[in-house]
Short mmCIF file of C-alpha atoms and ligand atoms in Angstrom, two decimals:
data_model
loop_
_atom_site.label_atom_id
_atom_site.label_comp_id
_atom_site.label_asym_id
_atom_site.label_seq_id
_atom_site.Cartn_x
_atom_site.Cartn_y
_atom_site.Cartn_z
CA MET A 3 -33.95 41.15 64.02
CA LYS A 4 -33.95 44.62 65.52
CA THR A 5 -30.16 44.75 65.21
CA VAL A 6 -30.26 43.74 61.58
CA ARG A 7 -32.78 46.50 60.83
CA ARG A 8 -30.67 49.04 62.68
CA ILE A 9 -27.53 48.05 60.73
CA LEU A 10 -29.52 48.35 57.48
CA VAL A 11 -30.81 51.84 58.36
CA TYR A 12 -27.35 53.06 59.42
CA GLY A 13 -25.85 51.51 56.28
CA ILE A 14 -28.30 53.29 53.98
CA ALA A 15 -27.82 56.56 55.87
CA LEU A 16 -24.03 56.22 55.47
CA VAL A 17 -24.30 55.60 51.70
CA VAL A 18 -26.63 58.62 51.33
CA LEU A 19 -24.28 60.81 53.38
CA LEU A 20 -21.21 59.70 51.41
CA GLY A 21 -23.07 60.28 48.14
CA ALA A 22 -24.22 63.74 49.20
CA GLY A 23 -20.73 64.56 50.49
CA GLY A 24 -19.14 63.41 47.23
CA TYR A 25 -21.57 65.44 45.15
CA ALA A 26 -20.97 68.54 47.31
CA ALA A 27 -17.17 68.09 46.94
CA LEU A 28 -17.60 67.77 43.14
CA CYS A 29 -19.69 70.97 43.01
CA PHE A 30 -17.14 73.05 44.93
CA SER A 31 -13.76 71.58 43.95
CA PRO A 32 -12.47 72.49 40.46
CA ALA A 33 -9.54 70.08 40.98
CA LEU A 34 -11.94 67.19 41.59
CA GLN A 35 -14.09 68.23 38.63
CA ASP A 36 -11.03 68.17 36.34
CA ARG A 37 -9.98 64.78 37.70
CA VAL A 38 -13.41 63.26 37.09
CA PHE A 39 -13.53 64.78 33.60
CA GLY A 40 -10.04 63.42 32.85
CA MET A 41 -11.18 59.93 33.84
CA MET A 42 -14.18 60.21 31.54
CA VAL A 43 -12.05 61.36 28.61
CA GLU A 44 -9.51 58.61 29.26
CA GLN A 45 -12.25 56.02 29.13
CA VAL A 46 -13.50 57.34 25.75
CA MET A 47 -10.13 57.94 24.08
CA SER A 48 -8.49 54.71 25.20
CA ARG A 49 -11.22 52.63 23.61
CA ASP A 50 -9.60 50.38 21.01
CA THR A 51 -11.92 49.38 18.15
CA SER A 52 -9.20 48.30 15.74
CA SER A 53 -10.44 44.69 15.94
CA LEU A 54 -13.55 45.76 14.01
CA THR A 55 -11.49 46.06 10.83
CA ALA A 56 -9.53 42.83 11.43
CA GLU A 57 -9.50 40.78 8.24
CA ASP A 58 -10.96 37.68 9.88
CA GLY A 59 -14.57 38.03 8.76
CA LEU A 60 -17.42 40.36 7.99
CA ARG A 61 -18.88 42.77 10.52
CA VAL A 62 -21.80 45.21 10.39
CA GLY A 63 -22.45 48.04 12.82
CA ILE A 64 -25.93 49.58 12.76
CA CYS A 65 -25.48 53.35 13.09
CA GLY A 66 -29.12 54.06 12.26
CA SER A 67 -32.09 51.70 12.62
CA GLY A 68 -34.81 54.33 12.29
CA SER A 69 -36.74 56.17 9.61
CA PRO A 70 -37.73 59.80 8.90
CA MET A 71 -40.22 59.74 11.79
CA PRO A 72 -38.70 61.40 14.87
CA ASP A 73 -37.35 58.86 17.33
CA ALA A 74 -35.12 59.64 20.32
CA ASN A 75 -33.65 56.13 20.22
CA ARG A 76 -33.25 55.47 16.51
CA THR A 77 -31.34 57.54 13.96
CA PRO A 78 -32.38 57.30 10.28
CA ALA A 79 -30.81 54.65 8.05
CA CYS A 80 -27.09 53.97 8.47
CA ASN A 81 -24.90 50.86 8.44
CA ILE A 82 -21.16 50.40 8.47
CA VAL A 83 -19.64 47.27 6.98
CA PHE A 84 -16.17 46.38 8.24
CA ALA A 85 -14.44 44.16 5.69
CA ALA A 86 -11.02 43.68 4.09
CA GLY A 87 -9.55 46.22 6.52
CA GLU A 88 -11.89 48.99 5.32
CA MET A 89 -15.11 50.63 6.42
CA PHE A 90 -18.03 50.94 4.01
CA VAL A 91 -20.98 53.15 4.90
CA VAL A 92 -24.31 51.95 3.51
CA ASP A 93 -26.66 54.96 3.69
CA ALA A 94 -26.03 57.98 5.86
CA GLY A 95 -29.29 59.18 7.40
CA SER A 96 -29.45 62.49 9.24
CA GLY A 97 -27.38 62.54 12.42
CA SER A 98 -26.13 58.98 11.95
CA TRP A 99 -22.41 59.77 11.83
CA GLN A 100 -22.51 60.76 15.49
CA ARG A 101 -23.67 57.25 16.35
CA ALA A 102 -20.67 55.76 14.52
CA ALA A 103 -18.31 58.36 15.99
CA SER A 104 -19.45 57.43 19.49
CA TRP A 105 -18.08 53.90 18.86
CA ARG A 106 -14.61 55.52 18.48
CA VAL A 107 -14.09 53.98 15.03
CA ASP A 108 -11.20 55.19 12.93
CA ALA A 109 -12.99 57.67 10.65
CA GLY A 110 -9.97 57.86 8.35
CA ARG A 111 -10.66 54.28 7.23
CA VAL A 112 -14.03 55.22 5.73
CA GLY A 113 -13.27 55.31 2.02
CA THR A 114 -16.58 54.37 0.43
CA VAL A 115 -20.25 55.22 0.82
CA LEU A 116 -22.99 53.26 -0.94
CA LEU A 117 -26.38 54.93 -1.20
CA THR A 118 -29.46 52.76 -1.69
CA HIS A 119 -31.51 55.75 -2.92
CA PHE A 120 -31.76 59.48 -2.40
CA HIS A 121 -34.53 59.93 0.18
CA SER A 122 -33.31 62.28 2.90
CA ASP A 123 -33.36 59.61 5.63
CA HIS A 124 -30.60 57.86 3.63
CA ILE A 125 -28.41 60.79 2.58
CA GLY A 126 -28.88 63.52 5.22
CA ASP A 127 -25.49 62.95 6.89
CA LEU A 128 -23.42 62.39 3.73
CA GLY A 129 -21.69 65.74 4.23
CA GLU A 130 -20.69 64.77 7.78
CA VAL A 131 -19.37 61.34 6.75
CA ASN A 132 -17.19 63.09 4.18
CA LEU A 133 -16.05 65.86 6.51
CA GLN A 134 -15.30 63.60 9.48
CA SER A 135 -13.42 61.01 7.42
CA TRP A 136 -11.36 63.82 5.84
CA VAL A 137 -10.52 65.22 9.27
CA GLY A 138 -9.83 61.63 10.39
CA GLY A 139 -7.04 61.34 7.80
CA ARG A 140 -8.67 59.57 4.86
CA ALA A 141 -6.02 58.80 2.21
CA ALA A 142 -8.14 59.41 -0.92
CA PRO A 143 -11.29 61.31 -1.85
CA LEU A 144 -14.43 59.66 -0.46
CA ALA A 145 -16.01 57.47 -3.17
CA VAL A 146 -19.79 57.70 -3.16
CA TYR A 147 -21.68 55.04 -5.13
CA GLY A 148 -25.33 55.24 -6.11
CA GLY A 149 -27.66 55.04 -9.05
CA PRO A 150 -27.97 57.76 -11.69
CA GLY A 151 -28.45 61.05 -9.85
CA VAL A 152 -25.69 60.36 -7.30
CA GLU A 153 -23.52 62.91 -9.11
CA ARG A 154 -26.12 65.63 -8.35
CA VAL A 155 -26.34 64.61 -4.68
CA VAL A 156 -22.55 64.58 -4.32
CA ALA A 157 -22.12 67.91 -6.15
CA GLY A 158 -24.77 69.48 -3.90
CA PHE A 159 -23.11 68.33 -0.66
CA ASN A 160 -19.69 69.29 -1.96
CA GLU A 161 -20.98 72.78 -2.66
CA ALA A 162 -22.82 73.06 0.67
CA TYR A 163 -19.60 72.21 2.54
CA ALA A 164 -17.27 74.28 0.32
CA MET A 165 -17.07 77.19 2.79
CA ASP A 166 -16.56 74.80 5.71
CA ARG A 167 -13.60 73.19 3.93
CA THR A 168 -12.09 76.61 3.19
CA HIS A 169 -12.41 77.62 6.85
CA ARG A 170 -10.86 74.40 8.15
CA ILE A 171 -7.94 74.46 5.71
CA ALA A 172 -7.27 78.10 6.67
CA HIS A 173 -7.29 77.18 10.35
CA HIS A 174 -5.49 73.81 10.46
CA GLY A 175 -3.33 74.18 7.35
CA PRO A 176 -3.27 72.36 3.97
CA GLU A 177 -0.69 69.84 5.21
CA PHE A 178 -3.09 68.55 7.85
CA LEU A 179 -6.25 68.83 5.72
CA LYS A 180 -5.28 68.18 2.13
CA PRO A 181 -7.58 70.30 -0.07
CA GLU A 182 -7.68 67.72 -2.88
CA LEU A 183 -9.13 65.10 -0.50
CA GLY A 184 -11.97 67.36 0.67
CA PRO A 185 -14.59 66.98 -2.07
CA MET A 186 -16.30 63.61 -2.60
CA GLU A 187 -16.27 61.74 -5.89
CA ALA A 188 -19.48 60.33 -7.36
CA HIS A 189 -19.53 56.85 -8.92
CA VAL A 190 -22.67 56.16 -10.91
CA ILE A 191 -23.90 52.56 -10.85
CA GLU A 192 -25.34 51.92 -14.31
CA GLY A 193 -27.25 49.03 -15.76
CA VAL A 194 -29.54 48.26 -12.83
CA THR A 195 -33.14 49.33 -13.27
CA HIS A 196 -36.36 48.27 -11.62
CA GLY A 197 -36.78 44.52 -12.00
CA SER A 198 -33.58 43.93 -13.91
CA GLY A 199 -30.44 42.24 -12.75
CA SER A 200 -27.53 43.11 -10.60
CA VAL A 201 -24.08 44.54 -11.10
CA VAL A 202 -20.78 44.12 -9.25
CA VAL A 203 -19.93 47.55 -7.86
CA LEU A 204 -16.44 46.76 -6.68
CA GLU A 205 -14.23 43.80 -6.07
CA ARG A 206 -10.95 44.05 -4.18
CA ASN A 207 -8.92 42.22 -1.53
CA GLY A 208 -11.40 39.35 -1.52
CA LEU A 209 -14.44 41.56 -1.00
CA LYS A 210 -17.24 41.73 -3.58
CA ILE A 211 -20.05 44.28 -3.40
CA THR A 212 -23.07 43.78 -5.66
CA ALA A 213 -25.91 46.24 -6.29
CA PHE A 214 -29.38 45.13 -7.34
CA ALA A 215 -32.68 46.90 -7.93
CA VAL A 216 -35.48 46.70 -5.38
CA ASP A 217 -39.10 47.86 -5.50
CA HIS A 218 -39.49 51.30 -3.93
CA GLN A 219 -41.68 52.61 -6.78
CA PRO A 220 -42.00 55.34 -7.87
CA ILE A 221 -38.48 55.90 -6.52
CA GLU A 222 -35.85 55.15 -9.17
CA PRO A 223 -33.12 54.23 -8.68
CA ALA A 224 -33.62 52.16 -5.52
CA PHE A 225 -30.96 49.57 -4.76
CA GLY A 226 -30.06 46.91 -2.27
CA TYR A 227 -26.45 45.79 -1.74
CA ARG A 228 -24.83 42.45 -1.09
CA PHE A 229 -21.40 42.05 0.52
CA ASP A 230 -19.47 38.79 0.10
CA TYR A 231 -16.20 38.33 1.96
CA LYS A 232 -14.25 35.24 3.02
CA GLY A 233 -17.22 32.93 2.50
CA ARG A 234 -19.62 35.10 4.52
CA SER A 235 -22.33 37.39 3.16
CA VAL A 236 -24.71 40.08 4.26
CA VAL A 237 -27.47 41.76 2.24
CA PHE A 238 -29.10 45.17 2.72
CA SER A 239 -32.62 45.59 1.36
CA GLY A 240 -32.64 49.37 1.19
CA ASP A 241 -36.23 50.64 1.12
CA THR A 242 -38.51 48.24 -0.70
CA HIS A 243 -41.91 46.73 -1.08
CA LYS A 244 -41.78 42.93 -0.83
CA SER A 245 -39.34 42.12 -3.61
CA ALA A 246 -38.69 38.89 -5.54
CA ALA A 247 -35.55 40.50 -7.00
CA LEU A 248 -34.26 41.00 -3.45
CA ALA A 249 -34.96 37.33 -2.58
CA GLU A 250 -33.03 36.34 -5.70
CA ALA A 251 -30.06 38.60 -4.90
CA ALA A 252 -30.00 37.40 -1.27
CA LYS A 253 -29.92 33.69 -2.20
CA GLY A 254 -27.75 31.76 0.23
CA ALA A 255 -26.57 34.83 2.18
CA ASP A 256 -25.90 34.55 5.92
CA VAL A 257 -27.72 37.69 7.07
CA LEU A 258 -30.46 39.85 5.53
CA ILE A 259 -30.88 43.34 6.96
CA HIS A 260 -34.36 44.29 5.82
CA GLU A 261 -36.52 47.37 6.30
CA ALA A 262 -39.81 46.90 8.16
CA MET A 263 -43.03 48.82 8.57
CA ALA A 264 -45.62 47.67 11.12
CA MET A 265 -48.59 48.09 8.77
CA GLU A 266 -51.37 47.77 11.38
CA GLU A 267 -49.74 50.45 13.53
CA VAL A 268 -49.36 52.82 10.58
CA ALA A 269 -53.09 52.28 9.85
CA ILE A 270 -53.87 53.19 13.48
CA MET A 271 -51.73 56.33 13.11
CA GLU A 272 -53.56 57.30 9.91
CA GLU A 273 -56.92 56.89 11.63
CA THR A 274 -55.69 58.91 14.62
CA ALA A 275 -54.35 61.69 12.37
CA LYS A 276 -57.73 61.85 10.64
CA ARG A 277 -59.60 62.10 13.97
CA ASN A 278 -57.22 64.83 15.12
CA LYS A 279 -57.62 66.77 11.86
CA LEU A 280 -54.02 66.45 10.72
CA PRO A 281 -54.71 66.03 6.97
CA ARG A 282 -51.11 66.31 5.74
CA PHE A 283 -49.87 63.69 8.20
CA GLU A 284 -52.90 61.52 7.36
CA LYS A 285 -52.06 61.73 3.62
CA ILE A 286 -48.43 60.69 4.16
CA LEU A 287 -49.43 57.80 6.43
CA HIS A 288 -51.91 56.71 3.77
CA ASP A 289 -49.28 56.77 1.01
CA ILE A 290 -46.25 55.06 2.60
CA PRO A 291 -47.33 51.41 3.03
CA ASP A 292 -47.27 50.74 -0.73
CA TYR A 293 -43.50 51.15 -1.01
CA HIS A 294 -42.38 49.48 2.21
CA SER A 295 -42.51 45.93 3.60
CA SER A 296 -44.20 44.43 6.63
CA PRO A 297 -42.09 42.38 9.06
CA ARG A 298 -43.88 39.30 7.68
CA ASP A 299 -42.90 40.26 4.10
CA ALA A 300 -39.28 40.53 5.24
CA ALA A 301 -39.41 37.13 6.96
CA GLU A 302 -40.96 35.54 3.85
CA THR A 303 -38.25 37.10 1.66
CA ALA A 304 -35.56 35.71 3.97
CA ALA A 305 -37.20 32.27 3.83
CA ALA A 306 -37.46 32.41 0.02
CA ALA A 307 -33.77 33.32 -0.18
CA GLY A 308 -32.74 30.64 2.30
CA VAL A 309 -31.21 33.27 4.62
CA PRO A 310 -31.19 31.96 8.20
CA THR A 311 -30.73 35.29 10.02
CA LEU A 312 -33.01 38.27 9.45
CA VAL A 313 -32.45 41.67 11.07
CA LEU A 314 -35.35 44.12 10.84
CA SER A 315 -34.19 47.73 10.59
CA HIS A 316 -35.43 51.11 9.23
CA LEU A 317 -38.32 50.57 11.64
CA ILE A 318 -41.57 52.45 11.07
CA PRO A 319 -43.25 53.67 13.23
CA PRO A 320 -41.02 54.61 16.16
CA VAL A 321 -41.91 52.72 19.35
CA PRO A 322 -39.91 52.05 22.53
CA GLY A 323 -37.52 49.08 22.18
CA TRP A 324 -39.32 46.68 24.52
CA PHE A 325 -42.66 47.30 22.78
CA GLY A 326 -41.03 47.31 19.35
CA ARG A 327 -39.87 43.74 19.89
CA ILE A 328 -43.47 42.72 20.57
CA LEU A 329 -44.99 44.67 17.66
CA PHE A 330 -42.40 44.00 14.95
CA LEU A 331 -41.69 40.35 15.76
CA ARG A 332 -45.25 39.19 16.41
CA ASP A 333 -45.86 37.85 12.91
CA THR A 334 -42.36 36.83 11.82
CA GLY A 335 -42.28 33.22 12.98
CA ILE A 336 -41.12 31.15 10.01
CA ASP A 337 -39.18 27.89 10.25
CA GLY A 338 -35.52 28.37 9.42
CA VAL A 339 -35.51 32.14 9.88
CA ASP A 340 -34.17 33.63 13.10
CA THR A 341 -35.46 37.21 13.28
CA HIS A 342 -33.83 40.04 15.27
CA LEU A 343 -34.76 43.66 15.77
CA ALA A 344 -31.98 46.15 14.98
CA PHE A 345 -31.01 48.89 17.41
CA ASP A 346 -28.57 51.77 17.07
CA GLY A 347 -25.21 50.35 18.09
CA MET A 348 -25.96 46.73 17.16
CA LEU A 349 -22.84 44.86 16.01
CA ILE A 350 -23.30 41.76 13.84
CA GLU A 351 -20.21 39.60 13.43
CA LEU A 352 -19.76 36.86 10.82
CA PRO A 353 -16.41 35.17 11.47
CA ALA A 354 -14.68 33.59 8.46
CA GLY A 355 -14.63 29.80 8.37
CA SER A 356 -17.82 29.34 10.37
CA LYS A 357 -21.58 29.71 10.12
CA ASP A 358 -21.80 31.74 13.33
CA VAL A 359 -23.61 35.05 13.54
CA LYS A 360 -22.85 36.93 16.76
CA PHE A 361 -24.73 39.94 18.09
CA SER A 362 -23.44 42.50 20.56
CA ASP A 363 -23.74 46.20 21.41
CA LEU A 364 -21.23 48.89 20.39
CA GLY A 365 -23.15 51.46 22.41
CA ARG A 366 -24.24 54.91 21.28
ZN1 ZN B 417 -37.09 55.63 0.81
ZN1 ZN B 418 -36.09 55.31 4.10
#
């Protein structure tokens, strides 16, 4: 027994010594530093994500599962749909492009952005999506779809980035960064107003994208989107109060990605803000529940629509992941609905010709 203990102690001491020696060598040897850095870069740059755009099904990457409330682990709203060999960005919350970029996706394949509405947690990174896809070699101007008002949002971002584009063209040359592909183009989705109908936004190469109105009153327009491709379908709720129109539009879909607000926790926050004399925060916390949905609302909408897989995203308030699973999923148990909690980096795969829904982690 004594011998075993001695071997263990010597073993640990050896590992500590080797670790300390290695760290000391790294601190004092530029050659070793460069070698380690080169290995890190190799690991990042050699990552092949081309299978994400393979035309064998529908895929969704969650590049933002958070809300406007600060959260170290969750970026505001952002989703990327990989379908028909293209990448479609659904909402571009502040800072969200960096999440997608960290997956090493081919930015030049982003040709379309669909905005659910114009709250800042859904549009804050629109300028970056445009800039990075341009630098990534996009073949046409970025098409940005949204309700009436999208032309103002697009014009504003185009203007805000005008100097940046000038600087980059001057530096890298107009052959590399084609000036005509720099500014975004707005596409106004007409004919969808609160409580009325849906409209096909685009249909090509077997992919159909439909917009429909949801209930984020007084915010107008406020849309959700449905993607249908090769017999598989995914629906995004956007921001909404519990919505019958959403249940209708999501009928028979495979996956519903729905916003969620833990109402009891927001009430606790409001009470706490009041006690701590934070009247402006208290007012906002008081106002927000009436245009969002509880996790239970989302589960009931999924059940009404006959959608078997529900993913809660746009999570309010921010809580650590392990605790979030407890808080957000505690009241979602409904027969026939399998509920998941989104995280930044979540990949949802819907292979063509099956009913499977696979979840994995793209990292961040
Ligand atoms: Zn909103
Ligand atoms: Zn929002």
